[in-house]
mmCIF file of C-alpha atoms in Angstrom:
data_model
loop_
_atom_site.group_PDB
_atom_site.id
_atom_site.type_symbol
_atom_site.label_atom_id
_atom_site.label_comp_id
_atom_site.label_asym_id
_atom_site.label_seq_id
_atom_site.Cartn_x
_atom_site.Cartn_y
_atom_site.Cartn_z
ATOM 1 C CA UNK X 19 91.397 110.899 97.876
ATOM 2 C CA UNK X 20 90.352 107.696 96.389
ATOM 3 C CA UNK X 21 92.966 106.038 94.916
ATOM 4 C CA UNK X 22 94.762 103.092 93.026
ATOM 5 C CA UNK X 23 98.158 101.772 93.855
ATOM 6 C CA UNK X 24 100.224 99.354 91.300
ATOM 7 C CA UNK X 25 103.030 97.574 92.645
ATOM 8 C CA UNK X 26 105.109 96.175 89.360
ATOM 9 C CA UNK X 27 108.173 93.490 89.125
ATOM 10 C CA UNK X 28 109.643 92.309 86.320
ATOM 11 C CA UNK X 29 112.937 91.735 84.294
ATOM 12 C CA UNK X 30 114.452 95.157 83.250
ATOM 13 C CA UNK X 31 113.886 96.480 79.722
ATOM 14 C CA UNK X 32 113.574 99.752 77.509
ATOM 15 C CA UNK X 33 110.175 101.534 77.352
ATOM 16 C CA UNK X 34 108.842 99.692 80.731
ATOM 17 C CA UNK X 35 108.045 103.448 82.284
ATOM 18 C CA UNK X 36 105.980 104.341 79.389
ATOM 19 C CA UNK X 37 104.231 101.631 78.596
ATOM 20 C CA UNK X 38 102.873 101.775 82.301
ATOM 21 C CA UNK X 39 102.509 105.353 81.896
ATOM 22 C CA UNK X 40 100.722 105.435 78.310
ATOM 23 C CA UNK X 41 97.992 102.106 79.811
ATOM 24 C CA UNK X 42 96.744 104.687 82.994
ATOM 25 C CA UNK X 43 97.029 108.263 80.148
ATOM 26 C CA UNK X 44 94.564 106.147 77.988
ATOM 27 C CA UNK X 45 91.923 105.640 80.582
ATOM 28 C CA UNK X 46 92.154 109.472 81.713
ATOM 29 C CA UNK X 47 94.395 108.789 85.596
ATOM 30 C CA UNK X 48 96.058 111.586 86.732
ATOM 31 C CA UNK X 49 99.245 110.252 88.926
ATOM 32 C CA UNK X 50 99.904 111.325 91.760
ATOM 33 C CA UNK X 51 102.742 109.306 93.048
ATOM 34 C CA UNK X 52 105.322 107.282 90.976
ATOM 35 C CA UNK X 53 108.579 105.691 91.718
ATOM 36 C CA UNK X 54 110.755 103.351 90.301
ATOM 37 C CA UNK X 55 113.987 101.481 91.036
ATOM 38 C CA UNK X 56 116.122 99.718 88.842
ATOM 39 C CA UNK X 57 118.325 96.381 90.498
ATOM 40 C CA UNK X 58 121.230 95.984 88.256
ATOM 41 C CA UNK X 59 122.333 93.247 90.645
ATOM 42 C CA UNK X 60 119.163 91.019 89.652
ATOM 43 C CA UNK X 61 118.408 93.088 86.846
ATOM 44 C CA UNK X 62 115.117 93.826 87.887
ATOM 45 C CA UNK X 63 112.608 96.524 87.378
ATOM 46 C CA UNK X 64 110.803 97.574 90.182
ATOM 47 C CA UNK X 65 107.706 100.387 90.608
ATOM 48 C CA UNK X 66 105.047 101.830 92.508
ATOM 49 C CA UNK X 67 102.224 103.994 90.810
ATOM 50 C CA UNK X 68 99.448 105.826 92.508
ATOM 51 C CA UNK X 69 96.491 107.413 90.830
ATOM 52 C CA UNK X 70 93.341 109.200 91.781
ATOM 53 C CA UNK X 71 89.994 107.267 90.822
ATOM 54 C CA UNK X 72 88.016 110.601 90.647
ATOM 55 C CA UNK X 73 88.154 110.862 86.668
ATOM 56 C CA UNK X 74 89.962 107.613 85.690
ATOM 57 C CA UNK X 75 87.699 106.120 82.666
ATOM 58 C CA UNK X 76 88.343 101.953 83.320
ATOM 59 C CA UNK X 77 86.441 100.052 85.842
ATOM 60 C CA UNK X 78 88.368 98.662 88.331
ATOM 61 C CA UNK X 79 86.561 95.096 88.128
ATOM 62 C CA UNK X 80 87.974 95.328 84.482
ATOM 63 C CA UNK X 81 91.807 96.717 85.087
ATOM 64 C CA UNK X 82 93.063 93.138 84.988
ATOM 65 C CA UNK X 83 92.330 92.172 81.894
ATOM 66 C CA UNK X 84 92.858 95.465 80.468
ATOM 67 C CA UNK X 85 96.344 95.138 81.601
ATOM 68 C CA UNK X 86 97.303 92.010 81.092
ATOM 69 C CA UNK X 87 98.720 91.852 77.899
ATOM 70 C CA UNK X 88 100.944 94.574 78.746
ATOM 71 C CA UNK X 89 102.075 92.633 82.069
ATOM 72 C CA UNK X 90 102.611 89.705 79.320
ATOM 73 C CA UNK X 91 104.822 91.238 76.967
ATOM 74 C CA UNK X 92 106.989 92.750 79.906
ATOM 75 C CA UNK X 93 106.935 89.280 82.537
ATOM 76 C CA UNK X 94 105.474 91.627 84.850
ATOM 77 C CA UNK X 95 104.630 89.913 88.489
ATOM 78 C CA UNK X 96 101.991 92.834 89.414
ATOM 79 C CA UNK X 97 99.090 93.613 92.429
ATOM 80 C CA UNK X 98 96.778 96.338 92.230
ATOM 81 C CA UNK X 99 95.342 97.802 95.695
ATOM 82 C CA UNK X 100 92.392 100.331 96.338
ATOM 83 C CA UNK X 101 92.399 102.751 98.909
ATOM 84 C CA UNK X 102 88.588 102.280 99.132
ATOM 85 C CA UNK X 103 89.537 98.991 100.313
ATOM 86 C CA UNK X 104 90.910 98.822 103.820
ATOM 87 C CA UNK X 105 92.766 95.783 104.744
ATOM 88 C CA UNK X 106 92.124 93.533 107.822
ATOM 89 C CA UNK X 107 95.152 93.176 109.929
ATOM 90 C CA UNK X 108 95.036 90.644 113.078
ATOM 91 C CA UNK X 109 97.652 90.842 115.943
ATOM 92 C CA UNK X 110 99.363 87.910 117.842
ATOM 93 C CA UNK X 111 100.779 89.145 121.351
ATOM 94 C CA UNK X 112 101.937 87.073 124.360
ATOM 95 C CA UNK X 113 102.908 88.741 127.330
ATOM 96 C CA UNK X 114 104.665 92.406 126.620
ATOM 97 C CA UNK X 115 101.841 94.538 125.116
ATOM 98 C CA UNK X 116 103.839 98.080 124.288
ATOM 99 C CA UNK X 117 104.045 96.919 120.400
ATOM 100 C CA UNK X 118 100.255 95.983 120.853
ATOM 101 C CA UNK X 119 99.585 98.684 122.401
ATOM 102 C CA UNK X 120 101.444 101.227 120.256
ATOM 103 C CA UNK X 121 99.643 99.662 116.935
ATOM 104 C CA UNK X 122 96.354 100.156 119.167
ATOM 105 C CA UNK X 123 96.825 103.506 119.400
ATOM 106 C CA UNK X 124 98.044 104.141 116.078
ATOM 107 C CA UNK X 125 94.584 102.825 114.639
ATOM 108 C CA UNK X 126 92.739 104.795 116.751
ATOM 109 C CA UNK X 127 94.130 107.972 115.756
ATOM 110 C CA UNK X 128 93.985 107.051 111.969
ATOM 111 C CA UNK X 129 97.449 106.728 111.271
ATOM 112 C CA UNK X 130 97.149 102.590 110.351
ATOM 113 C CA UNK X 131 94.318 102.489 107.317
ATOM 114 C CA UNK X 132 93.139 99.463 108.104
ATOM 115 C CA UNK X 133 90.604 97.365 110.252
ATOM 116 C CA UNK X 134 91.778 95.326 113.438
ATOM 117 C CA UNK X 135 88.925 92.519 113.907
ATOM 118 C CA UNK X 136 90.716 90.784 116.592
ATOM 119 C CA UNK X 137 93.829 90.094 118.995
ATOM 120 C CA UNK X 138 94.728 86.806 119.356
ATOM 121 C CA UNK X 139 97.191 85.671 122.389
ATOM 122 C CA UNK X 140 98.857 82.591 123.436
ATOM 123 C CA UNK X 141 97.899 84.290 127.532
ATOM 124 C CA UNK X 142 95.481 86.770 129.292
ATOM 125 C CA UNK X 143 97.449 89.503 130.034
ATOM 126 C CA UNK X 144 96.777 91.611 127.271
ATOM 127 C CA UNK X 145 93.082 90.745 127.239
ATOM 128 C CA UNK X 146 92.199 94.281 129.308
ATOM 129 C CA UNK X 147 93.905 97.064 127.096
ATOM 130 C CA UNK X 148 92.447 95.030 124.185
ATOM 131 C CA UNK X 149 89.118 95.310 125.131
ATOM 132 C CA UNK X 150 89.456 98.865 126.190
ATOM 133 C CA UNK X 151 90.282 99.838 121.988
ATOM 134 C CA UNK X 152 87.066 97.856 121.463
ATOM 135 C CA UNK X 153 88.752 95.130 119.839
ATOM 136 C CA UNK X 154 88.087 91.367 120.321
ATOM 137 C CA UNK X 155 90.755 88.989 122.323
ATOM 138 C CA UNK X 156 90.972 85.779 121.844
ATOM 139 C CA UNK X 157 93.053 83.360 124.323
ATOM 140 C CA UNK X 158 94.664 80.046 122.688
ATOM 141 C CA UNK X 159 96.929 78.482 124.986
ATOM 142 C CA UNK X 160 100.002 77.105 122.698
ATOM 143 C CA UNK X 161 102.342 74.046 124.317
ATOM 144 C CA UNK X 162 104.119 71.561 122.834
ATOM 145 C CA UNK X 163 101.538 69.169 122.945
ATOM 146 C CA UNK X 164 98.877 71.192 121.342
ATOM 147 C CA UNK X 165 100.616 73.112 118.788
ATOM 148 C CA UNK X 166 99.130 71.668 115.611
ATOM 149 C CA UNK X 167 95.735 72.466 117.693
ATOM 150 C CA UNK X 168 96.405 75.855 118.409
ATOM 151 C CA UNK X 169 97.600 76.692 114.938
ATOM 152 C CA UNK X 170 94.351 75.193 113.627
ATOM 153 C CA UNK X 171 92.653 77.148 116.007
ATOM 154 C CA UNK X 172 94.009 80.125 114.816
ATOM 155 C CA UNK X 173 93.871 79.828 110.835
ATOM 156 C CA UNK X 174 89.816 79.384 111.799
ATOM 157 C CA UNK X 175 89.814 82.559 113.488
ATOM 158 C CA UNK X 176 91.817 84.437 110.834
ATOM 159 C CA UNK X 177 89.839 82.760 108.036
ATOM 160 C CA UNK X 178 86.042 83.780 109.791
ATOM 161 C CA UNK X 179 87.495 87.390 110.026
ATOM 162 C CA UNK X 180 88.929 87.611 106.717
ATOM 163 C CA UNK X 181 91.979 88.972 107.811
ATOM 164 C CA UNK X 182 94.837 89.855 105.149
ATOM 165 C CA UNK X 183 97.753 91.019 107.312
ATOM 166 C CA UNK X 184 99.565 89.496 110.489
ATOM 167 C CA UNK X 185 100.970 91.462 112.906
ATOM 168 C CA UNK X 186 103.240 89.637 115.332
ATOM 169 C CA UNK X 187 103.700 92.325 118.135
ATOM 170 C CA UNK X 188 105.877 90.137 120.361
ATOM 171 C CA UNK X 189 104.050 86.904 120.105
ATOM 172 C CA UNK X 190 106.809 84.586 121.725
ATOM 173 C CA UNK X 191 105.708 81.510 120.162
ATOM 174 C CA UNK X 192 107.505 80.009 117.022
ATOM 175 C CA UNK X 193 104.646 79.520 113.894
ATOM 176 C CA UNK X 194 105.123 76.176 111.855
ATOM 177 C CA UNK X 195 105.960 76.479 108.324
ATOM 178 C CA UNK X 196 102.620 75.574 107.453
ATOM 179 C CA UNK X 197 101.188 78.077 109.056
ATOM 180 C CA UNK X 198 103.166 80.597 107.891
ATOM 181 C CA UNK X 199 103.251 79.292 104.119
ATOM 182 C CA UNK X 200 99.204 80.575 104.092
ATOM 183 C CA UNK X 201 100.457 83.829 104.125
ATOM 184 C CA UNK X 202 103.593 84.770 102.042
ATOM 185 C CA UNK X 203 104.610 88.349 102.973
ATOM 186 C CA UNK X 204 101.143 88.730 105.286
ATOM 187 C CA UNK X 205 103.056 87.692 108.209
ATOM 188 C CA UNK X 206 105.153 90.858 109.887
ATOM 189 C CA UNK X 207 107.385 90.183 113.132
ATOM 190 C CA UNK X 208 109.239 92.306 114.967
ATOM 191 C CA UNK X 209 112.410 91.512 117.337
ATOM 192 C CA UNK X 210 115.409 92.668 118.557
ATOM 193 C CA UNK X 211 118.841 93.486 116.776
ATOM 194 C CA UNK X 212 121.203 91.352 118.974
ATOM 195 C CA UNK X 213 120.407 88.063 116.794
ATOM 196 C CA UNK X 214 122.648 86.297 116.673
ATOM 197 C CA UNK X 215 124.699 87.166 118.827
ATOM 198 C CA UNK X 216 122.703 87.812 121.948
ATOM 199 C CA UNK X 217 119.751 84.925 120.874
ATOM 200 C CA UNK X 218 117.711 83.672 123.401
ATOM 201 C CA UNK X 219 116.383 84.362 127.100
ATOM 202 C CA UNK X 220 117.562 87.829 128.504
ATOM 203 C CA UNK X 221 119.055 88.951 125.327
ATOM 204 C CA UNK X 222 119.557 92.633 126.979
ATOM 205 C CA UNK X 223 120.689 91.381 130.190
ATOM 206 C CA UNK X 224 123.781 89.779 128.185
ATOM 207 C CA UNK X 225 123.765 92.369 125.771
ATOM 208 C CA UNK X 226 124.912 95.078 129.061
ATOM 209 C CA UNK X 227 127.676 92.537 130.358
ATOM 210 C CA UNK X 228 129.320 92.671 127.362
ATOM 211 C CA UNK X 229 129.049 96.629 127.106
ATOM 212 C CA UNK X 230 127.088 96.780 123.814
ATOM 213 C CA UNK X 231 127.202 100.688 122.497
ATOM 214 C CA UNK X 232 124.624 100.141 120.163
ATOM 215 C CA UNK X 233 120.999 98.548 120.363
ATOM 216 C CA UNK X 234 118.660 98.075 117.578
ATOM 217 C CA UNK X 235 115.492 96.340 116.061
ATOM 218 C CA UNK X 236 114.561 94.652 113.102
ATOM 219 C CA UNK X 237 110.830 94.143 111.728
ATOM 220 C CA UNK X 238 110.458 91.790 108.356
ATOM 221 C CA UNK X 239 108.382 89.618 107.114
ATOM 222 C CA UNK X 240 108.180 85.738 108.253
ATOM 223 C CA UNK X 241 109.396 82.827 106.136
ATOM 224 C CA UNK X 242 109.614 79.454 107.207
ATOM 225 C CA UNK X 243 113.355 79.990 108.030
ATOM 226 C CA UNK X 244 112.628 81.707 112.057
ATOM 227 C CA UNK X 245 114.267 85.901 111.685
ATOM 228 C CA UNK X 246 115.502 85.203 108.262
ATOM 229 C CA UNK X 247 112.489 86.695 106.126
ATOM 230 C CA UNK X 248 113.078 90.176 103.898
ATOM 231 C CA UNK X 249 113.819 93.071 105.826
ATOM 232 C CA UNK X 250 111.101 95.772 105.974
ATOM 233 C CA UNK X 251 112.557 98.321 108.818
ATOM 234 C CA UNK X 252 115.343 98.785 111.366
ATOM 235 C CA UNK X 253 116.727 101.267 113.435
ATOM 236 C CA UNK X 254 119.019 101.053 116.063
ATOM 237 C CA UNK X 255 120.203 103.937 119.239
ATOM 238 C CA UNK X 256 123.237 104.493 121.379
ATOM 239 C CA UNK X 257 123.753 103.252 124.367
ATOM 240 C CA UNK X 258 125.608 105.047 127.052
ATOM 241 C CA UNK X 259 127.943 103.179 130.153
ATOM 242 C CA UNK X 260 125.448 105.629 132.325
ATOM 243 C CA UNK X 261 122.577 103.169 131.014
ATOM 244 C CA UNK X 262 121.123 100.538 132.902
ATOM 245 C CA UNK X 263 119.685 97.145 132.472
ATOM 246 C CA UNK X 264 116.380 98.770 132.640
ATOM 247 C CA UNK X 265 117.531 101.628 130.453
ATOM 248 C CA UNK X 266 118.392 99.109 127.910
ATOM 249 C CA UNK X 267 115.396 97.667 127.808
ATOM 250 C CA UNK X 268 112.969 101.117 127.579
ATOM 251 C CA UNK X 269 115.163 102.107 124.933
ATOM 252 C CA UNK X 270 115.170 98.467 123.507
ATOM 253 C CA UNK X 271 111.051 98.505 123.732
ATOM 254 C CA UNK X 272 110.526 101.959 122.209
ATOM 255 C CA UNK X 273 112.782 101.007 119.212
ATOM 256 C CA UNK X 274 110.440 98.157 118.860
ATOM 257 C CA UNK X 275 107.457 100.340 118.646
ATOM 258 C CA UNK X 276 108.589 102.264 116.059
ATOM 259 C CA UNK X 277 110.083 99.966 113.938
ATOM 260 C CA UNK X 278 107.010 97.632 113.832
ATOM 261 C CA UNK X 279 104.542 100.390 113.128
ATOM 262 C CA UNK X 280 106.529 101.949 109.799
ATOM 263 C CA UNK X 281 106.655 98.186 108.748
ATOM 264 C CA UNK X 282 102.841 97.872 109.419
ATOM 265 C CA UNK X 283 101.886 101.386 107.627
ATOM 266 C CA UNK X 284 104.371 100.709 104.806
ATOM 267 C CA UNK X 285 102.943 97.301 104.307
ATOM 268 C CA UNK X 286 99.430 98.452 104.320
ATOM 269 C CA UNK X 287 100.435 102.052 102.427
ATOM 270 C CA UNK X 288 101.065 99.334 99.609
ATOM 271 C CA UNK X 289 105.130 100.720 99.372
ATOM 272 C CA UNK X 290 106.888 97.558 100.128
ATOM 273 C CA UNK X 291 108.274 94.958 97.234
ATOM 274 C CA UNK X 292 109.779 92.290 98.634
ATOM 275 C CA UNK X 293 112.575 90.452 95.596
ATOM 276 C CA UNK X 294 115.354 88.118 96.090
ATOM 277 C CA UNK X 295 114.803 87.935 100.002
ATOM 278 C CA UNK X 296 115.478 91.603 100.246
ATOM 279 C CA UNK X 297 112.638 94.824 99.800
ATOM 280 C CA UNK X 298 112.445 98.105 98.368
ATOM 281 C CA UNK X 299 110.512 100.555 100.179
ATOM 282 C CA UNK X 300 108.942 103.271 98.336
ATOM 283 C CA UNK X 301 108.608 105.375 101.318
#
């Protein structure tokens, strides 16, 4: 189905629903997905409509102005996506490749609706499973010396390949606030849920000398503050005293996988609306 997705914030009010509702009746859209959430915290109005393109009267080169003056009256802060549009996502690994692999995989077998033009890596060891999805690797080494460089480097890369989304699928290397201040909410990490208490090297080695009964992972979007973007995803499992350091760490890993991949789809799905350092996920 070809389709159009509108993502809506603004302050809450009486009639918002309908006026969104009445704009899409007018040109002929039939909905087929609409949901709406209501912040009373922030007092905020929050919505995600989906229609199907097949009889809908407005050109889509002309929905923006068409809807503008509605967005006006209502201080809507508003993006429209088309399905017919598929977005380019790049991913950033270093070393461990079963995120990069998983989102691989996933794109293959048409679960991620987007393109993947290229893999970039901070090392070679992920070059070979790369290549074998057909997908182009590119190696910049990253040091302290050569940071500003690298990230340079990079932005050309991303820029050449028009890329919209970044996907860091355990890319061990801290990005500058410049960097990541190109892309607001196009930047998606994923990590571990022993922060803070278990930060650093080995995090699951400490985590099993202290007898953790839990372990978890966390995907959200990157801000300039490092793990303190909006949550898009987490899950955690339970950990039994029969579980091992390596346990741990497969359980740890697959957790990972899954997390980052919902994050990924719901990002690209269009469901995500990120307000007030938090999201709504319109799942």
């Amino acid at each position: 189905m070809n389709t159009a997705t509108l993502l809506i914030s603004c302050p809450d009010r009486k009639g918002l629903s309908a006026a969104i509702a009445n704009f899409l009746y007018t040109y002929n859209a039939n909905i087929v997905h609409s949901d709406q959430h209501q912040d009373v915290t922030d007092d905020l109005f929050l919505m995600r409509v989906e229609w199907d393109l097949a009889d809908f009267t407005l050109d889509m080169a002309a929905f923006a102005p068409a809807f503008q003056p509605i967005a006006d009256r209502f201080n809507m802060q508003w993006k429209v996506a088309l399905t017919s549009r598929r977005p380019r996502m790049a991913i950033f690994v270093s070393k461990y490749d079963h995120c990069l692999v998983d989102l691989l995989h996933r794109h293959q077998s048409g679960e991620l609706e987007c393109d993947i033009p290229l893999v970039i890596s901070n090392h070679e060891d992920c070059r070979a499973i790369t290549e074998f999805y057909g997908v182009p690797y590119h190696v910049i080494p990253v040091t302290k010396e050569n940071k500003v460089e690298a990230e340079e480097a990079q932005r050309k890369l991303l820029e050449d390949n028009g890329v919209d989304l970044i996907v860091l699928a355990r890319y061990m290397q801290v990005l500058s606030h410049d960097f990541t201040a190109r892309y607001p909410q196009r930047v998606i990490n994923i990590h571990h849920s022993f922060l803070p208490a278990f930060d650093g090297a080995k995090p699951y080695h400490r985590a099993f000398a202290r007898g953790v009964k839990l372990i978890g992972a966390t995907s959200h979007y990157v801000t300039e503050i490092l793990d303190d973007g909006p949550i898009i995803e987490q899950d955690v499992i339970r950990i039994s005293h029969r579980d091992d350091i390596e346990e741990l760490v497969r359980k740890g890993r697959d957790l990972e996988k899954i997390v980052l991949s919902r994050a990924v789809k719901w990002h690209l799905e269009n469901r995500v609306l990120v307000f007030a350092n938090k999201t709504v996920i319109f799942a």
